Amino acid sequence: MVAPPVLYSGHVDFRMRLVLATLSGRAIKIDRIRSDDLEPGLKDYEVSFLRLLEAITNGSVIEISYTGTTVIYKPGLIVNGNVTHNCPLSRAVGYFLEPVLLLAPFGKSALSLTLQGVTSNGVDLGVDTIRTALFPIYNKFGIMRQELRVIKRGAPPLGGGEVSVFLPHVVLQPITLHAAVKTPSVSKIRGVAYSTRVSPASVNRIIEGARGVLSITGCETFIYSDVARGEESGKSPGFGVSLVAEARSGWCYTAESVGGAGETPEDVGERAARALLEEVALGGMVCRSQVKSLIVLMVVGKEDVGRVLIGKGVIDEGFVRLLRDIKTMWGTEVRIKEQDTLDEEDEQAEGLDEYVVSIKGVGFVNSSKKIA
């Protein structure tokens, strides 16, 4: 007897619910997608993501209603392979790459993916942030050797960028994470300031703006400059910066900023630096842009209890929705407990609201690799 699909309503967490369905092997039905909007149904980028999902899996069945307000998804096996995908300009390539990173390690073979479009837009994770902040999270789970190369940078609105991603490491299941310790101490700050089709001096001005804010940390700070020229500069002018605060233990915090209309490069650098300090101030082992990937990898791990320390500010509505979706898919619950008082000499932890998040893995096994 075939189990009925899991029912969801609305467009919120569209990508994550498709990812959870693919990993769990359960069919889902999402209805009432913007049913009350003037333009109801799926957006172009959501349809594009469904096509990408279809390209890296085998046997997936996707049914979309005439109005686009209902989607039925029956997942197949993750096979990966060589895939080229042209992303719509309404979202950055990070919108598509972030969920694919959760699926690729559990495929039948390595994934070689080329994404074309906007590389950073200030809404989705930029390619530099994915490389410097998300990849280290996967390394904590034994998923290694990821490669991301920016062939062309593409700024909104016309894009023209191209990113090559190689994910060769296929695993049976992630290792269990035990990171419920004190908040890591930041030892250095790194970053990439970039520009396309504007004066190369813009990059230096971004770096100066960021350094002016980050000087209070006393940490070693080095921000690389990447001035795209010629064919590598895409089709639109733009500039931005991605910053990462790194700890010796391998954990990191990240923030990024992309220049908007009427903004100076100094404004962009200062905004990114302040956002980075805010992420560090929230405490815990991870920042807001990393936490969802971390939780999913903990859930699909071995049948052992993993623990991680998370700052109170990281726990928002999206985090709670993810925990509810996980319970719906696998029936597993997440325990959140307030962190015990740390050593009084630990000045960095003073005043932080932190919680220990405990998750028992569901014992997920990569069926594609097992069949192979």
mmCIF file of C-alpha atoms in Angstrom:
data_model
loop_
_atom_site.group_PDB
_atom_site.id
_atom_site.type_symbol
_atom_site.label_atom_id
_atom_site.label_comp_id
_atom_site.label_asym_id
_atom_site.label_seq_id
_atom_site.Cartn_x
_atom_site.Cartn_y
_atom_site.Cartn_z
ATOM 1 C CA MET A 1 0.000 0.000 0.000
ATOM 2 C CA VAL A 2 1.417 3.353 -1.057
ATOM 3 C CA ALA A 3 1.499 5.944 1.731
ATOM 4 C CA PRO A 4 -0.364 9.197 1.011
ATOM 5 C CA PRO A 5 1.802 12.250 0.379
ATOM 6 C CA VAL A 6 2.679 14.583 3.236
ATOM 7 C CA LEU A 7 0.539 17.702 2.883
ATOM 8 C CA TYR A 8 1.892 21.247 3.150
ATOM 9 C CA SER A 9 0.310 24.603 2.360
ATOM 10 C CA GLY A 10 1.927 27.776 1.058
ATOM 11 C CA HIS A 11 5.218 28.644 -0.606
ATOM 12 C CA VAL A 12 7.234 29.130 2.583
ATOM 13 C CA ASP A 13 10.226 26.730 2.910
ATOM 14 C CA PHE A 14 9.514 25.392 -0.571
ATOM 15 C CA ARG A 15 13.104 24.295 -1.243
ATOM 16 C CA MET A 16 13.708 22.737 2.176
ATOM 17 C CA ARG A 17 10.522 20.685 2.059
ATOM 18 C CA LEU A 18 11.544 19.275 -1.312
ATOM 19 C CA VAL A 19 14.991 18.454 0.090
ATOM 20 C CA LEU A 20 13.515 16.683 3.130
ATOM 21 C CA ALA A 21 11.145 14.746 0.872
ATOM 22 C CA THR A 22 14.045 13.628 -1.338
ATOM 23 C CA LEU A 23 16.163 12.494 1.614
ATOM 24 C CA SER A 24 13.288 10.718 3.368
ATOM 25 C CA GLY A 25 11.884 9.194 0.169
ATOM 26 C CA ARG A 26 8.379 10.401 1.025
ATOM 27 C CA ALA A 27 6.044 12.042 -1.477
ATOM 28 C CA ILE A 28 4.719 15.500 -0.627
ATOM 29 C CA LYS A 29 1.871 17.678 -1.809
ATOM 30 C CA ILE A 30 2.117 21.459 -1.501
ATOM 31 C CA ASP A 31 -1.112 23.340 -2.136
ATOM 32 C CA ARG A 32 -2.379 26.934 -1.820
ATOM 33 C CA ILE A 33 0.847 28.335 -3.272
ATOM 34 C CA ARG A 34 0.168 32.096 -3.330
ATOM 35 C CA SER A 35 -3.476 31.283 -4.010
ATOM 36 C CA ASP A 36 -4.600 34.702 -2.759
ATOM 37 C CA ASP A 37 -2.008 36.742 -4.678
ATOM 38 C CA LEU A 38 -2.659 38.737 -7.827
ATOM 39 C CA GLU A 39 -0.199 36.391 -9.530
ATOM 40 C CA PRO A 40 -0.969 33.004 -7.956
ATOM 41 C CA GLY A 41 1.121 29.881 -8.226
ATOM 42 C CA LEU A 42 4.802 29.072 -8.540
ATOM 43 C CA LYS A 43 7.384 31.721 -9.400
ATOM 44 C CA ASP A 44 9.883 31.188 -12.201
ATOM 45 C CA TYR A 45 12.713 30.400 -9.783
ATOM 46 C CA GLU A 46 10.651 27.720 -7.995
ATOM 47 C CA VAL A 47 9.853 26.002 -11.289
ATOM 48 C CA SER A 48 13.534 26.266 -12.191
ATOM 49 C CA PHE A 49 14.515 24.589 -8.915
ATOM 50 C CA LEU A 50 12.106 21.739 -9.632
ATOM 51 C CA ARG A 51 13.816 21.256 -12.993
ATOM 52 C CA LEU A 52 17.222 21.179 -11.321
ATOM 53 C CA LEU A 53 15.937 18.641 -8.804
ATOM 54 C CA GLU A 54 14.669 16.517 -11.657
ATOM 55 C CA ALA A 55 18.095 16.726 -13.353
ATOM 56 C CA ILE A 56 20.080 15.371 -10.388
ATOM 57 C CA THR A 57 17.598 12.606 -9.516
ATOM 58 C CA ASN A 58 16.311 9.581 -11.380
ATOM 59 C CA GLY A 59 12.676 8.519 -11.209
ATOM 60 C CA SER A 60 11.294 11.677 -9.625
ATOM 61 C CA VAL A 61 7.710 12.559 -10.562
ATOM 62 C CA ILE A 62 6.621 16.208 -10.459
ATOM 63 C CA GLU A 63 3.018 17.224 -11.058
ATOM 64 C CA ILE A 64 2.024 20.895 -11.222
ATOM 65 C CA SER A 65 -1.614 21.984 -11.376
ATOM 66 C CA TYR A 66 -2.932 24.143 -14.215
ATOM 67 C CA THR A 67 -2.909 27.261 -12.025
ATOM 68 C CA GLY A 68 0.485 26.444 -10.502
ATOM 69 C CA THR A 69 -0.918 26.592 -6.962
ATOM 70 C CA THR A 70 -0.458 22.870 -6.249
ATOM 71 C CA VAL A 71 2.631 20.682 -6.613
ATOM 72 C CA ILE A 72 2.920 16.941 -6.036
ATOM 73 C CA TYR A 73 6.485 15.638 -5.743
ATOM 74 C CA LYS A 74 7.396 11.948 -5.628
ATOM 75 C CA PRO A 75 11.171 11.697 -5.100
ATOM 76 C CA GLY A 76 13.455 9.345 -6.954
ATOM 77 C CA LEU A 77 17.086 8.381 -6.352
ATOM 78 C CA ILE A 78 19.825 11.005 -6.233
ATOM 79 C CA VAL A 79 22.201 10.202 -9.091
ATOM 80 C CA ASN A 80 24.097 13.521 -9.554
ATOM 81 C CA GLY A 81 26.327 13.482 -12.674
ATOM 82 C CA ASN A 82 27.271 16.406 -14.924
ATOM 83 C CA VAL A 83 24.595 19.099 -14.883
ATOM 84 C CA THR A 84 24.419 22.617 -16.349
ATOM 85 C CA HIS A 85 21.578 24.828 -15.166
ATOM 86 C CA ASN A 86 20.587 28.307 -16.292
ATOM 87 C CA CYS A 87 19.129 30.111 -13.268
ATOM 88 C CA PRO A 88 16.454 32.808 -13.698
ATOM 89 C CA LEU A 89 17.658 36.329 -12.930
ATOM 90 C CA SER A 90 15.045 36.772 -10.202
ATOM 91 C CA ARG A 91 17.240 34.825 -7.749
ATOM 92 C CA ALA A 92 20.955 34.279 -7.300
ATOM 93 C CA VAL A 93 22.661 30.955 -7.961
ATOM 94 C CA GLY A 94 22.935 30.481 -4.190
ATOM 95 C CA TYR A 95 19.172 29.895 -4.073
ATOM 96 C CA PHE A 96 19.731 26.747 -6.141
ATOM 97 C CA LEU A 97 23.114 25.667 -4.811
ATOM 98 C CA GLU A 98 22.319 25.757 -1.089
ATOM 99 C CA PRO A 99 19.709 22.928 -1.166
ATOM 100 C CA VAL A 100 21.687 20.923 -3.741
ATOM 101 C CA LEU A 101 24.596 20.794 -1.292
ATOM 102 C CA LEU A 102 22.355 18.855 1.106
ATOM 103 C CA LEU A 103 21.502 16.265 -1.549
ATOM 104 C CA ALA A 104 24.764 15.773 -3.454
ATOM 105 C CA PRO A 105 26.677 13.831 -0.727
ATOM 106 C CA PHE A 106 23.984 11.135 -0.803
ATOM 107 C CA GLY A 107 23.973 10.520 -4.533
ATOM 108 C CA LYS A 108 25.144 7.581 -6.607
ATOM 109 C CA SER A 109 28.169 9.433 -7.973
ATOM 110 C CA ALA A 110 29.961 12.768 -7.836
ATOM 111 C CA LEU A 111 28.183 15.948 -8.900
ATOM 112 C CA SER A 112 29.707 18.377 -11.369
ATOM 113 C CA LEU A 113 27.351 21.343 -11.529
ATOM 114 C CA THR A 114 27.541 24.539 -13.566
ATOM 115 C CA LEU A 115 25.144 27.328 -12.613
ATOM 116 C CA GLN A 116 24.631 30.411 -14.750
ATOM 117 C CA GLY A 117 22.989 33.665 -13.670
ATOM 118 C CA VAL A 118 23.386 36.184 -10.836
ATOM 119 C CA THR A 119 26.208 35.228 -8.457
ATOM 120 C CA SER A 120 25.243 37.547 -5.544
ATOM 121 C CA ASN A 121 22.144 39.656 -4.985
ATOM 122 C CA GLY A 122 21.974 40.425 -1.260
ATOM 123 C CA VAL A 123 18.927 38.171 -0.754
ATOM 124 C CA ASP A 124 20.274 34.665 -1.343
ATOM 125 C CA LEU A 125 23.617 33.361 -0.120
ATOM 126 C CA GLY A 126 26.428 34.584 -2.343
ATOM 127 C CA VAL A 127 28.869 32.169 -3.913
ATOM 128 C CA ASP A 128 31.766 33.424 -1.771
ATOM 129 C CA THR A 129 29.762 32.907 1.414
ATOM 130 C CA ILE A 130 28.836 29.366 0.381
ATOM 131 C CA ARG A 131 32.471 28.507 -0.272
ATOM 132 C CA THR A 132 33.913 30.035 2.903
ATOM 133 C CA ALA A 133 31.091 29.450 5.413
ATOM 134 C CA LEU A 134 28.923 26.507 4.299
ATOM 135 C CA PHE A 135 31.660 24.156 3.099
ATOM 136 C CA PRO A 136 33.340 24.126 6.570
ATOM 137 C CA ILE A 137 30.015 23.000 8.090
ATOM 138 C CA TYR A 138 29.930 20.000 5.743
ATOM 139 C CA ASN A 139 33.529 19.202 6.646
ATOM 140 C CA LYS A 140 32.435 18.790 10.277
ATOM 141 C CA PHE A 141 30.227 15.906 9.133
ATOM 142 C CA GLY A 142 32.966 14.167 7.167
ATOM 143 C CA ILE A 143 31.831 15.527 3.793
ATOM 144 C CA MET A 144 35.022 16.844 2.218
ATOM 145 C CA ARG A 145 36.734 18.025 -0.961
ATOM 146 C CA GLN A 146 34.067 20.439 -2.203
ATOM 147 C CA GLU A 147 35.223 22.800 -4.922
ATOM 148 C CA LEU A 148 33.592 26.029 -6.070
ATOM 149 C CA ARG A 149 35.064 28.213 -8.782
ATOM 150 C CA VAL A 150 33.646 31.545 -9.903
ATOM 151 C CA ILE A 151 34.227 31.597 -13.656
ATOM 152 C CA LYS A 152 32.251 34.808 -14.230
ATOM 153 C CA ARG A 153 30.723 37.188 -11.718
ATOM 154 C CA GLY A 154 27.221 38.332 -12.492
ATOM 155 C CA ALA A 155 25.563 41.270 -10.735
ATOM 156 C CA PRO A 156 21.826 41.995 -10.877
ATOM 157 C CA PRO A 157 19.756 42.759 -12.829
ATOM 158 C CA LEU A 158 21.240 41.155 -15.959
ATOM 159 C CA GLY A 159 23.529 38.592 -14.348
ATOM 160 C CA GLY A 160 25.846 36.902 -16.799
ATOM 161 C CA GLY A 161 27.726 35.035 -14.105
ATOM 162 C CA GLU A 162 28.862 31.413 -14.119
ATOM 163 C CA VAL A 163 29.858 29.160 -11.221
ATOM 164 C CA SER A 164 31.382 25.699 -11.425
ATOM 165 C CA VAL A 165 30.851 23.373 -8.443
ATOM 166 C CA PHE A 166 32.416 19.938 -8.002
ATOM 167 C CA LEU A 167 31.142 17.746 -5.145
ATOM 168 C CA PRO A 168 33.011 14.446 -5.371
ATOM 169 C CA HIS A 169 32.557 13.084 -1.846
ATOM 170 C CA VAL A 170 29.675 10.599 -1.675
ATOM 171 C CA VAL A 171 28.968 9.192 1.804
ATOM 172 C CA LEU A 172 26.667 6.565 3.315
ATOM 173 C CA GLN A 173 25.712 8.871 6.188
ATOM 174 C CA PRO A 174 27.183 11.899 7.981
ATOM 175 C CA ILE A 175 29.198 11.415 11.151
ATOM 176 C CA THR A 176 27.649 12.424 14.479
ATOM 177 C CA LEU A 177 28.426 15.943 15.639
ATOM 178 C CA HIS A 178 29.285 16.736 19.256
ATOM 179 C CA ALA A 179 29.807 20.491 19.530
ATOM 180 C CA ALA A 180 28.014 21.439 22.771
ATOM 181 C CA VAL A 181 30.964 23.283 24.194
ATOM 182 C CA LYS A 182 31.710 26.903 24.873
ATOM 183 C CA THR A 183 31.394 29.467 22.109
ATOM 184 C CA PRO A 184 34.537 29.477 19.924
ATOM 185 C CA SER A 185 36.828 32.465 20.099
ATOM 186 C CA VAL A 186 37.320 34.287 16.805
ATOM 187 C CA SER A 187 40.983 34.335 15.830
ATOM 188 C CA LYS A 188 40.928 35.980 12.397
ATOM 189 C CA ILE A 189 38.652 37.650 9.882
ATOM 190 C CA ARG A 190 38.809 36.959 6.158
ATOM 191 C CA GLY A 191 36.767 38.193 3.240
ATOM 192 C CA VAL A 192 36.400 38.848 -0.469
ATOM 193 C CA ALA A 193 35.468 42.262 -1.883
ATOM 194 C CA TYR A 194 34.495 42.147 -5.547
ATOM 195 C CA SER A 195 33.322 44.422 -8.331
ATOM 196 C CA THR A 196 31.993 44.053 -11.868
ATOM 197 C CA ARG A 197 31.960 46.764 -14.543
ATOM 198 C CA VAL A 198 32.759 49.597 -12.096
ATOM 199 C CA SER A 199 35.960 51.382 -11.113
ATOM 200 C CA PRO A 200 38.513 49.027 -9.514
ATOM 201 C CA ALA A 201 38.896 51.648 -6.760
ATOM 202 C CA SER A 202 35.455 50.593 -5.477
ATOM 203 C CA VAL A 203 36.921 47.398 -4.068
ATOM 204 C CA ASN A 204 39.538 49.282 -2.045
ATOM 205 C CA ARG A 205 36.846 51.590 -0.695
ATOM 206 C CA ILE A 206 34.765 48.581 0.409
ATOM 207 C CA ILE A 207 37.778 47.149 2.224
ATOM 208 C CA GLU A 208 38.499 50.447 3.964
ATOM 209 C CA GLY A 209 34.882 50.737 5.124
ATOM 210 C CA ALA A 210 34.875 47.203 6.532
ATOM 211 C CA ARG A 211 38.265 47.582 8.212
ATOM 212 C CA GLY A 212 37.126 50.772 9.932
ATOM 213 C CA VAL A 213 34.360 48.852 11.733
ATOM 214 C CA LEU A 214 36.313 45.625 12.339
ATOM 215 C CA SER A 215 39.340 47.386 13.862
ATOM 216 C CA ILE A 216 37.686 47.256 17.303
ATOM 217 C CA THR A 217 37.948 43.442 17.323
ATOM 218 C CA GLY A 218 41.740 43.417 17.412
ATOM 219 C CA CYS A 219 41.700 40.335 15.153
ATOM 220 C CA GLU A 220 43.954 39.830 12.179
ATOM 221 C CA THR A 221 41.865 40.989 9.212
ATOM 222 C CA PHE A 222 42.586 40.303 5.570
ATOM 223 C CA ILE A 223 40.065 41.020 2.812
ATOM 224 C CA TYR A 224 40.964 39.903 -0.690
ATOM 225 C CA SER A 225 40.079 42.011 -3.711
ATOM 226 C CA ASP A 226 38.531 40.498 -6.821
ATOM 227 C CA VAL A 227 38.052 42.921 -9.704
ATOM 228 C CA ALA A 228 36.291 41.162 -12.575
ATOM 229 C CA ARG A 229 37.347 42.371 -16.011
ATOM 230 C CA GLY A 230 36.283 41.719 -19.578
ATOM 231 C CA GLU A 231 34.206 38.583 -20.123
ATOM 232 C CA GLU A 232 34.530 37.657 -16.432
ATOM 233 C CA SER A 233 32.550 40.736 -15.326
ATOM 234 C CA GLY A 234 29.073 39.650 -16.405
ATOM 235 C CA LYS A 235 26.470 41.988 -17.896
ATOM 236 C CA SER A 236 25.730 44.519 -15.115
ATOM 237 C CA PRO A 237 27.788 46.821 -12.876
ATOM 238 C CA GLY A 238 27.909 45.962 -9.193
ATOM 239 C CA PHE A 239 30.053 45.429 -6.109
ATOM 240 C CA GLY A 240 29.852 43.666 -2.774
ATOM 241 C CA VAL A 241 31.757 41.904 -0.010
ATOM 242 C CA SER A 242 31.588 38.609 1.874
ATOM 243 C CA LEU A 243 33.180 38.402 5.348
ATOM 244 C CA VAL A 244 33.988 35.397 7.529
ATOM 245 C CA ALA A 245 35.098 35.395 11.170
ATOM 246 C CA GLU A 246 37.058 32.181 11.746
ATOM 247 C CA ALA A 247 37.862 30.318 14.953
ATOM 248 C CA ARG A 248 40.818 27.984 15.457
ATOM 249 C CA SER A 249 38.404 25.088 15.962
ATOM 250 C CA GLY A 250 37.157 25.426 12.374
ATOM 251 C CA TRP A 251 33.811 27.037 13.175
ATOM 252 C CA CYS A 252 33.012 30.367 11.570
ATOM 253 C CA TYR A 253 30.469 33.185 11.307
ATOM 254 C CA THR A 254 29.631 34.997 8.104
ATOM 255 C CA ALA A 255 27.927 38.073 6.696
ATOM 256 C CA GLU A 256 27.753 39.679 3.286
ATOM 257 C CA SER A 257 26.522 42.842 1.633
ATOM 258 C CA VAL A 258 25.780 43.815 -1.957
ATOM 259 C CA GLY A 259 25.710 47.396 -3.233
ATOM 260 C CA GLY A 260 22.303 48.853 -3.979
ATOM 261 C CA ALA A 261 21.105 51.942 -5.813
ATOM 262 C CA GLY A 262 22.702 55.114 -4.456
ATOM 263 C CA GLU A 263 25.007 53.308 -2.025
ATOM 264 C CA THR A 264 28.716 54.005 -1.782
ATOM 265 C CA PRO A 265 31.292 51.218 -1.492
ATOM 266 C CA GLU A 266 32.096 52.429 2.038
ATOM 267 C CA ASP A 267 28.437 51.918 3.021
ATOM 268 C CA VAL A 268 28.535 48.337 1.744
ATOM 269 C CA GLY A 269 31.745 47.508 3.603
ATOM 270 C CA GLU A 270 30.520 49.031 6.865
ATOM 271 C CA ARG A 271 27.147 47.262 6.656
ATOM 272 C CA ALA A 272 28.760 43.867 6.093
ATOM 273 C CA ALA A 273 31.197 44.406 8.977
ATOM 274 C CA ARG A 274 28.422 45.380 11.389
ATOM 275 C CA ALA A 275 26.351 42.392 10.288
ATOM 276 C CA LEU A 276 29.335 40.112 10.957
ATOM 277 C CA LEU A 277 29.799 41.521 14.462
ATOM 278 C CA GLU A 278 26.090 40.960 15.086
ATOM 279 C CA GLU A 279 26.368 37.301 14.052
ATOM 280 C CA VAL A 280 29.338 36.790 16.380
ATOM 281 C CA ALA A 281 27.457 38.505 19.216
ATOM 282 C CA LEU A 282 24.584 36.011 18.917
ATOM 283 C CA GLY A 283 26.896 33.287 20.245
ATOM 284 C CA GLY A 284 26.744 29.571 19.582
ATOM 285 C CA MET A 285 28.768 27.547 17.103
ATOM 286 C CA VAL A 286 27.004 28.661 13.906
ATOM 287 C CA CYS A 287 25.333 31.730 12.429
ATOM 288 C CA ARG A 288 21.883 32.134 10.902
ATOM 289 C CA SER A 289 22.939 31.296 7.340
ATOM 290 C CA GLN A 290 24.456 27.951 8.432
ATOM 291 C CA VAL A 291 22.039 26.588 11.007
ATOM 292 C CA LYS A 292 19.451 24.936 8.724
ATOM 293 C CA SER A 293 22.050 22.944 6.802
ATOM 294 C CA LEU A 294 23.638 21.908 10.108
ATOM 295 C CA ILE A 295 20.343 20.673 11.588
ATOM 296 C CA VAL A 296 19.426 18.612 8.499
ATOM 297 C CA LEU A 297 22.846 16.949 8.442
ATOM 298 C CA MET A 298 22.497 16.096 12.141
ATOM 299 C CA VAL A 299 19.061 14.557 11.550
ATOM 300 C CA VAL A 300 20.197 12.278 8.709
ATOM 301 C CA GLY A 301 23.209 11.053 10.712
ATOM 302 C CA LYS A 302 23.772 7.798 12.568
ATOM 303 C CA GLU A 303 21.392 6.636 15.302
ATOM 304 C CA ASP A 304 23.355 8.511 17.909
ATOM 305 C CA VAL A 305 22.640 11.717 19.775
ATOM 306 C CA GLY A 306 24.459 14.725 18.344
ATOM 307 C CA ARG A 307 24.719 18.046 20.135
ATOM 308 C CA VAL A 308 25.495 21.584 19.067
ATOM 309 C CA LEU A 309 25.511 24.951 20.821
ATOM 310 C CA ILE A 310 23.261 27.572 19.198
ATOM 311 C CA GLY A 311 22.718 31.206 20.141
ATOM 312 C CA LYS A 312 19.220 32.341 21.088
ATOM 313 C CA GLY A 313 19.157 34.859 18.241
ATOM 314 C CA VAL A 314 19.633 32.061 15.702
ATOM 315 C CA ILE A 315 16.369 30.396 16.779
ATOM 316 C CA ASP A 316 13.681 32.160 14.740
ATOM 317 C CA GLU A 317 10.397 31.241 13.032
ATOM 318 C CA GLY A 318 12.183 29.552 10.134
ATOM 319 C CA PHE A 319 14.163 27.399 12.565
ATOM 320 C CA VAL A 320 10.980 26.279 14.340
ATOM 321 C CA ARG A 321 9.260 25.500 11.034
ATOM 322 C CA LEU A 322 12.215 23.323 10.033
ATOM 323 C CA LEU A 323 11.973 21.336 13.279
ATOM 324 C CA ARG A 324 8.255 20.785 12.666
ATOM 325 C CA ASP A 325 8.889 19.612 9.103
ATOM 326 C CA ILE A 326 11.582 17.225 10.350
ATOM 327 C CA LYS A 327 9.150 15.732 12.866
ATOM 328 C CA THR A 328 6.549 15.339 10.123
ATOM 329 C CA MET A 329 8.992 13.565 7.799
ATOM 330 C CA TRP A 330 10.885 11.315 10.223
ATOM 331 C CA GLY A 331 8.998 11.523 13.517
ATOM 332 C CA THR A 332 12.126 12.632 15.333
ATOM 333 C CA GLU A 333 12.082 15.457 17.853
ATOM 334 C CA VAL A 334 14.775 17.966 18.696
ATOM 335 C CA ARG A 335 15.573 18.799 22.301
ATOM 336 C CA ILE A 336 16.561 22.361 23.114
ATOM 337 C CA LYS A 337 18.044 22.996 26.556
ATOM 338 C CA GLU A 338 19.501 26.153 28.015
ATOM 339 C CA GLN A 339 23.277 26.049 28.244
ATOM 340 C CA ASP A 340 24.680 25.545 31.724
ATOM 341 C CA THR A 341 26.584 28.441 33.266
ATOM 342 C CA LEU A 342 30.126 28.439 31.965
ATOM 343 C CA ASP A 343 33.337 29.211 33.716
ATOM 344 C CA GLU A 344 33.269 32.709 35.204
ATOM 345 C CA GLU A 345 36.607 33.430 33.582
ATOM 346 C CA ASP A 346 35.121 32.965 30.123
ATOM 347 C CA GLU A 347 34.571 36.618 29.325
ATOM 348 C CA GLN A 348 33.389 35.987 25.768
ATOM 349 C CA ALA A 349 30.401 33.927 26.941
ATOM 350 C CA GLU A 350 29.331 36.525 29.472
ATOM 351 C CA GLY A 351 25.851 37.836 28.684
ATOM 352 C CA LEU A 352 25.212 35.316 25.885
ATOM 353 C CA ASP A 353 21.901 33.416 25.665
ATOM 354 C CA GLU A 354 22.813 29.992 24.307
ATOM 355 C CA TYR A 355 21.086 26.646 23.988
ATOM 356 C CA VAL A 356 22.276 23.072 23.555
ATOM 357 C CA VAL A 357 20.368 21.474 20.678
ATOM 358 C CA SER A 358 20.312 17.658 20.893
ATOM 359 C CA ILE A 359 19.206 15.524 17.955
ATOM 360 C CA LYS A 360 19.146 11.748 17.577
ATOM 361 C CA GLY A 361 19.986 10.790 14.012
ATOM 362 C CA VAL A 362 17.428 8.766 12.069
ATOM 363 C CA GLY A 363 20.052 6.311 10.801
ATOM 364 C CA PHE A 364 19.656 7.458 7.210
ATOM 365 C CA VAL A 365 21.649 5.395 4.708
ATOM 366 C CA ASN A 366 22.507 6.533 1.192
ATOM 367 C CA SER A 367 20.355 4.098 -0.778
ATOM 368 C CA SER A 368 21.918 5.162 -4.084
ATOM 369 C CA LYS A 369 25.388 4.206 -2.905
ATOM 370 C CA LYS A 370 24.135 1.024 -1.270
ATOM 371 C CA ILE A 371 22.527 -0.112 -4.519
ATOM 372 C CA ALA A 372 25.722 0.699 -6.405
#
